[in-house]
PDB file of C-alpha atoms in Angstrom:
ATOM      1  CA  UNK A 153       0.000   0.000   0.000  1.00  0.00           C
ATOM      2  CA  UNK A 154       1.546   3.258  -1.201  1.00  0.00           C
ATOM      3  CA  UNK A 155      -0.502   5.409   1.163  1.00  0.00           C
ATOM      4  CA  UNK A 156      -1.959   7.394  -1.732  1.00  0.00           C
ATOM      5  CA  UNK A 157      -5.741   7.047  -1.955  1.00  0.00           C
ATOM      6  CA  UNK A 158      -7.701   7.662  -5.127  1.00  0.00           C
ATOM      7  CA  UNK A 159     -11.457   7.669  -5.545  1.00  0.00           C
ATOM      8  CA  UNK A 160     -13.468   6.505  -7.307  1.00  0.00           C
ATOM      9  CA  UNK A 161     -11.768   3.340  -8.582  1.00  0.00           C
ATOM     10  CA  UNK A 162     -13.945   3.220 -11.692  1.00  0.00           C
ATOM     11  CA  UNK A 163     -16.002   5.861 -13.456  1.00  0.00           C
ATOM     12  CA  UNK A 164     -18.223   5.427 -16.483  1.00  0.00           C
ATOM     13  CA  UNK A 165     -19.746   8.482 -18.070  1.00  0.00           C
ATOM     14  CA  UNK A 166     -20.958   9.840 -21.376  1.00  0.00           C
ATOM     15  CA  UNK A 167     -19.323  12.197 -23.831  1.00  0.00           C
ATOM     16  CA  UNK A 168     -19.763  15.843 -22.972  1.00  0.00           C
ATOM     17  CA  UNK A 169     -20.018  15.210 -19.255  1.00  0.00           C
ATOM     18  CA  UNK A 170     -17.787  16.446 -16.444  1.00  0.00           C
ATOM     19  CA  UNK A 171     -16.191  14.340 -13.728  1.00  0.00           C
ATOM     20  CA  UNK A 172     -14.028  14.916 -10.664  1.00  0.00           C
ATOM     21  CA  UNK A 173     -11.292  12.559  -9.547  1.00  0.00           C
ATOM     22  CA  UNK A 174     -10.025  12.774  -6.004  1.00  0.00           C
ATOM     23  CA  UNK A 175      -6.650  12.037  -4.463  1.00  0.00           C
ATOM     24  CA  UNK A 176      -5.386  11.969  -0.884  1.00  0.00           C
ATOM     25  CA  UNK A 177      -1.594  12.017  -0.731  1.00  0.00           C
ATOM     26  CA  UNK A 178       0.568  10.087   1.728  1.00  0.00           C
ATOM     27  CA  UNK A 179       0.634  11.623   5.158  1.00  0.00           C
ATOM     28  CA  UNK A 180       3.201  14.407   5.213  1.00  0.00           C
ATOM     29  CA  UNK A 181       3.660  14.640   1.441  1.00  0.00           C
ATOM     30  CA  UNK A 182       3.270  18.167   0.107  1.00  0.00           C
ATOM     31  CA  UNK A 183       3.486  17.465  -3.623  1.00  0.00           C
ATOM     32  CA  UNK A 184       0.737  15.874  -5.664  1.00  0.00           C
ATOM     33  CA  UNK A 185       1.103  14.829  -9.287  1.00  0.00           C
ATOM     34  CA  UNK A 186      -1.493  13.690 -11.810  1.00  0.00           C
ATOM     35  CA  UNK A 187      -0.655  11.284 -14.603  1.00  0.00           C
ATOM     36  CA  UNK A 188      -2.718   9.815 -17.425  1.00  0.00           C
ATOM     37  CA  UNK A 189      -2.080   6.284 -18.673  1.00  0.00           C
ATOM     38  CA  UNK A 190      -3.519   5.231 -22.009  1.00  0.00           C
ATOM     39  CA  UNK A 191      -2.687   2.301 -24.243  1.00  0.00           C
ATOM     40  CA  UNK A 192      -1.269   4.410 -27.051  1.00  0.00           C
ATOM     41  CA  UNK A 193       0.427   7.227 -25.109  1.00  0.00           C
ATOM     42  CA  UNK A 194       1.639   5.373 -22.037  1.00  0.00           C
ATOM     43  CA  UNK A 195       2.099   7.266 -18.766  1.00  0.00           C
ATOM     44  CA  UNK A 196       1.998  11.013 -19.288  1.00  0.00           C
ATOM     45  CA  UNK A 197       2.516  13.748 -16.711  1.00  0.00           C
ATOM     46  CA  UNK A 198      -0.394  16.161 -16.477  1.00  0.00           C
ATOM     47  CA  UNK A 199       0.187  18.559 -13.601  1.00  0.00           C
ATOM     48  CA  UNK A 200       1.882  19.012 -10.210  1.00  0.00           C
ATOM     49  CA  UNK A 201       0.800  20.894  -7.121  1.00  0.00           C
ATOM     50  CA  UNK A 202       3.031  21.707  -4.165  1.00  0.00           C
ATOM     51  CA  UNK A 203       1.463  22.829  -0.905  1.00  0.00           C
ATOM     52  CA  UNK A 204      -1.602  24.203  -2.644  1.00  0.00           C
ATOM     53  CA  UNK A 205       0.086  25.921  -5.555  1.00  0.00           C
ATOM     54  CA  UNK A 206       0.557  24.767  -9.126  1.00  0.00           C
ATOM     55  CA  UNK A 207       4.225  23.864  -9.620  1.00  0.00           C
ATOM     56  CA  UNK A 208       4.492  22.293 -13.070  1.00  0.00           C
ATOM     57  CA  UNK A 209       2.303  21.579 -16.067  1.00  0.00           C
ATOM     58  CA  UNK A 210       2.659  18.813 -18.593  1.00  0.00           C
ATOM     59  CA  UNK A 211       0.414  17.633 -21.398  1.00  0.00           C
ATOM     60  CA  UNK A 212      -2.799  18.706 -19.728  1.00  0.00           C
ATOM     61  CA  UNK A 213      -5.704  19.705 -21.948  1.00  0.00           C
ATOM     62  CA  UNK A 214      -7.489  22.997 -21.386  1.00  0.00           C
ATOM     63  CA  UNK A 215     -10.656  20.990 -20.633  1.00  0.00           C
ATOM     64  CA  UNK A 216      -8.848  19.543 -17.616  1.00  0.00           C
ATOM     65  CA  UNK A 217      -8.063  21.390 -14.419  1.00  0.00           C
ATOM     66  CA  UNK A 218      -6.820  20.519 -10.978  1.00  0.00           C
ATOM     67  CA  UNK A 219      -6.449  21.998  -7.556  1.00  0.00           C
ATOM     68  CA  UNK A 220      -4.899  21.142  -4.209  1.00  0.00           C
ATOM     69  CA  UNK A 221      -6.787  22.060  -1.070  1.00  0.00           C
ATOM     70  CA  UNK A 222      -5.439  23.265   2.315  1.00  0.00           C
ATOM     71  CA  UNK A 223      -5.642  19.718   3.687  1.00  0.00           C
ATOM     72  CA  UNK A 224      -3.393  18.740   0.722  1.00  0.00           C
ATOM     73  CA  UNK A 225      -5.899  16.496  -1.026  1.00  0.00           C
ATOM     74  CA  UNK A 226      -6.241  17.161  -4.726  1.00  0.00           C
ATOM     75  CA  UNK A 227      -8.959  16.961  -7.337  1.00  0.00           C
ATOM     76  CA  UNK A 228      -8.648  16.581 -11.082  1.00  0.00           C
ATOM     77  CA  UNK A 229     -11.612  17.933 -13.026  1.00  0.00           C
ATOM     78  CA  UNK A 230     -12.248  16.670 -16.536  1.00  0.00           C
ATOM     79  CA  UNK A 231     -14.914  18.425 -18.576  1.00  0.00           C
ATOM     80  CA  UNK A 232     -16.513  18.156 -22.027  1.00  0.00           C
ATOM     81  CA  UNK A 233     -15.362  14.568 -22.016  1.00  0.00           C
ATOM     82  CA  UNK A 234     -14.465  12.844 -25.271  1.00  0.00           C
ATOM     83  CA  UNK A 235     -14.067   9.162 -26.071  1.00  0.00           C
ATOM     84  CA  UNK A 236     -10.305   9.662 -26.208  1.00  0.00           C
ATOM     85  CA  UNK A 237     -10.236  10.738 -22.566  1.00  0.00           C
ATOM     86  CA  UNK A 238     -10.881   7.137 -21.538  1.00  0.00           C
ATOM     87  CA  UNK A 239      -7.781   6.147 -19.601  1.00  0.00           C
ATOM     88  CA  UNK A 240      -6.342   5.371 -16.203  1.00  0.00           C
ATOM     89  CA  UNK A 241      -5.679   8.493 -14.177  1.00  0.00           C
ATOM     90  CA  UNK A 242      -3.039   8.201 -11.470  1.00  0.00           C
ATOM     91  CA  UNK A 243      -2.228  10.463  -8.624  1.00  0.00           C
ATOM     92  CA  UNK A 244       1.209  10.364  -7.020  1.00  0.00           C
ATOM     93  CA  UNK A 245       2.711  12.191  -4.085  1.00  0.00           C
ATOM     94  CA  UNK A 246       6.132  12.995  -2.717  1.00  0.00           C
ATOM     95  CA  UNK A 247       7.467  14.885   0.289  1.00  0.00           C
ATOM     96  CA  UNK A 248       8.756  17.717  -1.878  1.00  0.00           C
ATOM     97  CA  UNK A 249       9.345  18.334  -5.546  1.00  0.00           C
ATOM     98  CA  UNK A 250      13.093  18.413  -5.647  1.00  0.00           C
ATOM     99  CA  UNK A 251      15.828  15.890  -6.401  1.00  0.00           C
ATOM    100  CA  UNK A 252      15.643  12.637  -4.517  1.00  0.00           C
ATOM    101  CA  UNK A 253      11.903  12.796  -3.991  1.00  0.00           C
ATOM    102  CA  UNK A 254      10.528   9.444  -5.146  1.00  0.00           C
ATOM    103  CA  UNK A 255       6.941   9.391  -6.319  1.00  0.00           C
ATOM    104  CA  UNK A 256       4.401   7.093  -4.658  1.00  0.00           C
ATOM    105  CA  UNK A 257       1.488   6.291  -6.922  1.00  0.00           C
ATOM    106  CA  UNK A 258      -2.095   5.498  -6.005  1.00  0.00           C
ATOM    107  CA  UNK A 259      -3.992   2.674  -7.682  1.00  0.00           C
ATOM    108  CA  UNK A 260      -5.674   4.964 -10.162  1.00  0.00           C
ATOM    109  CA  UNK A 261      -9.153   5.818 -11.377  1.00  0.00           C
ATOM    110  CA  UNK A 262     -10.229   4.042 -14.534  1.00  0.00           C
ATOM    111  CA  UNK A 263     -12.340   6.440 -16.590  1.00  0.00           C
ATOM    112  CA  UNK A 264     -14.508   5.099 -19.388  1.00  0.00           C
ATOM    113  CA  UNK A 265     -16.250   7.603 -21.630  1.00  0.00           C
ATOM    114  CA  UNK A 266     -19.043   6.128 -23.753  1.00  0.00           C
TER     115      UNK A 266
ATOM    116  CA  UNK B 266      11.403  16.233 -27.163  1.00  0.00           C
ATOM    117  CA  UNK B 267      12.773  13.797 -24.649  1.00  0.00           C
ATOM    118  CA  UNK B 268      11.799  10.189 -25.193  1.00  0.00           C
ATOM    119  CA  UNK B 269      12.644   6.926 -23.514  1.00  0.00           C
ATOM    120  CA  UNK B 270      12.833   3.769 -25.602  1.00  0.00           C
ATOM    121  CA  UNK B 271      12.482   0.505 -23.748  1.00  0.00           C
ATOM    122  CA  UNK B 272      13.356  -2.916 -25.045  1.00  0.00           C
ATOM    123  CA  UNK B 273      12.216  -5.520 -25.341  1.00  0.00           C
ATOM    124  CA  UNK B 274       8.520  -4.659 -25.439  1.00  0.00           C
ATOM    125  CA  UNK B 275       7.673  -8.026 -23.929  1.00  0.00           C
ATOM    126  CA  UNK B 276       9.416 -11.108 -22.611  1.00  0.00           C
ATOM    127  CA  UNK B 277       8.258 -14.647 -21.963  1.00  0.00           C
ATOM    128  CA  UNK B 278      10.652 -16.520 -19.727  1.00  0.00           C
ATOM    129  CA  UNK B 279      10.832 -19.644 -17.617  1.00  0.00           C
ATOM    130  CA  UNK B 280      10.835 -19.379 -13.838  1.00  0.00           C
ATOM    131  CA  UNK B 281      14.394 -19.297 -12.576  1.00  0.00           C
ATOM    132  CA  UNK B 282      15.825 -17.540 -15.617  1.00  0.00           C
ATOM    133  CA  UNK B 283      17.588 -14.193 -15.468  1.00  0.00           C
ATOM    134  CA  UNK B 284      16.047 -11.180 -17.201  1.00  0.00           C
ATOM    135  CA  UNK B 285      17.645  -8.131 -18.780  1.00  0.00           C
ATOM    136  CA  UNK B 286      15.897  -5.075 -20.112  1.00  0.00           C
ATOM    137  CA  UNK B 287      17.110  -1.649 -21.063  1.00  0.00           C
ATOM    138  CA  UNK B 288      16.086   1.904 -21.635  1.00  0.00           C
ATOM    139  CA  UNK B 289      17.731   4.360 -24.000  1.00  0.00           C
ATOM    140  CA  UNK B 290      17.311   7.994 -24.889  1.00  0.00           C
ATOM    141  CA  UNK B 291      18.806  10.530 -27.277  1.00  0.00           C
ATOM    142  CA  UNK B 292      18.813  12.975 -24.343  1.00  0.00           C
ATOM    143  CA  UNK B 293      20.873  12.986 -21.176  1.00  0.00           C
ATOM    144  CA  UNK B 294      19.143  12.149 -17.918  1.00  0.00           C
ATOM    145  CA  UNK B 295      20.445  13.040 -14.450  1.00  0.00           C
ATOM    146  CA  UNK B 296      18.233  10.497 -12.730  1.00  0.00           C
ATOM    147  CA  UNK B 297      16.992   7.103 -13.852  1.00  0.00           C
ATOM    148  CA  UNK B 298      14.072   5.403 -12.162  1.00  0.00           C
ATOM    149  CA  UNK B 299      12.711   1.898 -12.587  1.00  0.00           C
ATOM    150  CA  UNK B 300       9.079   1.195 -11.711  1.00  0.00           C
ATOM    151  CA  UNK B 301       6.973  -1.958 -11.789  1.00  0.00           C
ATOM    152  CA  UNK B 302       3.238  -1.973 -12.390  1.00  0.00           C
ATOM    153  CA  UNK B 303       1.030  -4.913 -11.466  1.00  0.00           C
ATOM    154  CA  UNK B 304      -2.425  -5.263 -13.062  1.00  0.00           C
ATOM    155  CA  UNK B 305      -4.955  -2.932 -11.454  1.00  0.00           C
ATOM    156  CA  UNK B 306      -2.350  -1.066  -9.462  1.00  0.00           C
ATOM    157  CA  UNK B 307      -0.182   1.987  -9.766  1.00  0.00           C
ATOM    158  CA  UNK B 308       3.535   1.917 -10.566  1.00  0.00           C
ATOM    159  CA  UNK B 309       5.817   1.082  -7.657  1.00  0.00           C
ATOM    160  CA  UNK B 310       9.357   2.429  -7.488  1.00  0.00           C
ATOM    161  CA  UNK B 311      11.937  -0.369  -7.593  1.00  0.00           C
ATOM    162  CA  UNK B 312      15.265   1.402  -7.949  1.00  0.00           C
ATOM    163  CA  UNK B 313      16.440   5.007  -8.272  1.00  0.00           C
ATOM    164  CA  UNK B 314      19.795   5.916  -9.835  1.00  0.00           C
ATOM    165  CA  UNK B 315      21.359   9.346  -9.423  1.00  0.00           C
ATOM    166  CA  UNK B 316      24.924   9.103 -10.708  1.00  0.00           C
ATOM    167  CA  UNK B 317      26.437   8.021 -14.028  1.00  0.00           C
ATOM    168  CA  UNK B 318      27.973   4.570 -13.685  1.00  0.00           C
ATOM    169  CA  UNK B 319      26.034   3.806 -10.511  1.00  0.00           C
ATOM    170  CA  UNK B 320      25.065   0.182  -9.952  1.00  0.00           C
ATOM    171  CA  UNK B 321      22.300  -0.386  -7.408  1.00  0.00           C
ATOM    172  CA  UNK B 322      20.624  -3.551  -6.192  1.00  0.00           C
ATOM    173  CA  UNK B 323      17.295  -4.218  -4.559  1.00  0.00           C
ATOM    174  CA  UNK B 324      17.093  -7.904  -3.722  1.00  0.00           C
ATOM    175  CA  UNK B 325      17.199  -9.847  -6.988  1.00  0.00           C
ATOM    176  CA  UNK B 326      17.003  -6.634  -8.993  1.00  0.00           C
ATOM    177  CA  UNK B 327      20.049  -4.726 -10.179  1.00  0.00           C
ATOM    178  CA  UNK B 328      20.001  -1.533 -12.194  1.00  0.00           C
ATOM    179  CA  UNK B 329      22.763   0.531 -13.729  1.00  0.00           C
ATOM    180  CA  UNK B 330      22.991   4.167 -14.742  1.00  0.00           C
ATOM    181  CA  UNK B 331      24.829   4.238 -18.073  1.00  0.00           C
ATOM    182  CA  UNK B 332      28.104   6.145 -18.323  1.00  0.00           C
ATOM    183  CA  UNK B 333      26.798   8.245 -21.210  1.00  0.00           C
ATOM    184  CA  UNK B 334      23.751   9.146 -19.082  1.00  0.00           C
ATOM    185  CA  UNK B 335      21.616   8.168 -22.073  1.00  0.00           C
ATOM    186  CA  UNK B 336      20.771   4.658 -21.000  1.00  0.00           C
ATOM    187  CA  UNK B 337      19.977   2.405 -18.083  1.00  0.00           C
ATOM    188  CA  UNK B 338      19.649  -1.331 -17.557  1.00  0.00           C
ATOM    189  CA  UNK B 339      17.580  -3.474 -15.233  1.00  0.00           C
ATOM    190  CA  UNK B 340      18.413  -7.079 -14.492  1.00  0.00           C
ATOM    191  CA  UNK B 341      16.304  -9.551 -12.542  1.00  0.00           C
ATOM    192  CA  UNK B 342      18.008 -12.714 -11.374  1.00  0.00           C
ATOM    193  CA  UNK B 343      16.332 -16.076 -10.787  1.00  0.00           C
ATOM    194  CA  UNK B 344      12.868 -14.879 -11.819  1.00  0.00           C
ATOM    195  CA  UNK B 345       9.786 -16.019  -9.913  1.00  0.00           C
ATOM    196  CA  UNK B 346       6.085 -15.862 -10.859  1.00  0.00           C
ATOM    197  CA  UNK B 347       5.468 -12.681  -8.855  1.00  0.00           C
ATOM    198  CA  UNK B 348       7.950 -10.842 -11.090  1.00  0.00           C
ATOM    199  CA  UNK B 349       5.177 -10.761 -13.702  1.00  0.00           C
ATOM    200  CA  UNK B 350       4.168  -7.220 -14.580  1.00  0.00           C
ATOM    201  CA  UNK B 351       5.164  -4.219 -16.629  1.00  0.00           C
ATOM    202  CA  UNK B 352       8.518  -2.590 -15.938  1.00  0.00           C
ATOM    203  CA  UNK B 353       8.927   1.086 -16.744  1.00  0.00           C
ATOM    204  CA  UNK B 354      11.989   3.246 -16.865  1.00  0.00           C
ATOM    205  CA  UNK B 355      11.484   6.929 -16.144  1.00  0.00           C
ATOM    206  CA  UNK B 356      13.463  10.102 -15.795  1.00  0.00           C
ATOM    207  CA  UNK B 357      12.748  13.715 -14.954  1.00  0.00           C
ATOM    208  CA  UNK B 358      12.104  16.203 -17.737  1.00  0.00           C
ATOM    209  CA  UNK B 359      15.046  18.523 -18.213  1.00  0.00           C
ATOM    210  CA  UNK B 360      14.154  21.843 -16.645  1.00  0.00           C
ATOM    211  CA  UNK B 361      11.114  20.342 -14.956  1.00  0.00           C
ATOM    212  CA  UNK B 362      10.507  19.414 -11.361  1.00  0.00           C
ATOM    213  CA  UNK B 363      11.731  16.044 -10.153  1.00  0.00           C
ATOM    214  CA  UNK B 364       8.196  14.672 -10.266  1.00  0.00           C
ATOM    215  CA  UNK B 365       7.608  15.659 -13.875  1.00  0.00           C
ATOM    216  CA  UNK B 366       8.700  12.329 -15.264  1.00  0.00           C
ATOM    217  CA  UNK B 367       8.935  10.889 -18.718  1.00  0.00           C
ATOM    218  CA  UNK B 368       8.120   7.190 -18.821  1.00  0.00           C
ATOM    219  CA  UNK B 369       9.119   4.573 -21.334  1.00  0.00           C
ATOM    220  CA  UNK B 370       6.385   2.432 -22.888  1.00  0.00           C
ATOM    221  CA  UNK B 371       7.319  -0.480 -20.637  1.00  0.00           C
ATOM    222  CA  UNK B 372       8.576  -4.045 -20.858  1.00  0.00           C
ATOM    223  CA  UNK B 373       5.885  -6.614 -20.151  1.00  0.00           C
ATOM    224  CA  UNK B 374       7.305  -9.635 -18.351  1.00  0.00           C
ATOM    225  CA  UNK B 375       5.586 -13.010 -18.298  1.00  0.00           C
ATOM    226  CA  UNK B 376       7.017 -15.869 -16.263  1.00  0.00           C
ATOM    227  CA  UNK B 377       6.132 -19.496 -16.897  1.00  0.00           C
ATOM    228  CA  UNK B 378       6.232 -21.640 -13.750  1.00  0.00           C
TER     229      UNK B 378
END
């Protein structure tokens, strides 16, 4: 058990809808990262938050947004969903964001857009 | 942009055999990470390498940070059924935070008892 909790485990929704994925980092970890895993693109970094503030952005679509709350949990919001958004979405956390900070991944949310 | 190429894509081996897989890039990496992903779970960090030429072991796993800083190798000795899974190499994006990682496409390992 990595200590990173993601909910829900599975999500099935229709095109055009909006969903929210939730992540609770390991106790004491200040950084939260969101990754998308799809069959064709593999694991891709989306966005990082550190202690409530956005720290780094990767290949995140404008339809997607995230935030980290004062209690350090994070939410990833996906809107105007398309079939191609179907993927596994992972949250990871680390104590900081600097060198030597290994990432601990949750077990993911599997999103299916129909 | 930075890319990581893993080979082989998949391996079918007999229990007890040794396994070798590698990861190469046209770009230099300052850190190499090896993760394993089991079905239905998130990637788990196996080994982290921080220095060119470094050789690090974790039980039956040994990984090396290539001298050129453009490649890394992972070896598994005396494989067992629970070694089954997908092995990913990863490294931080140049100029990005340490958690902004690029992942290879993975090596899928199957072990026949």
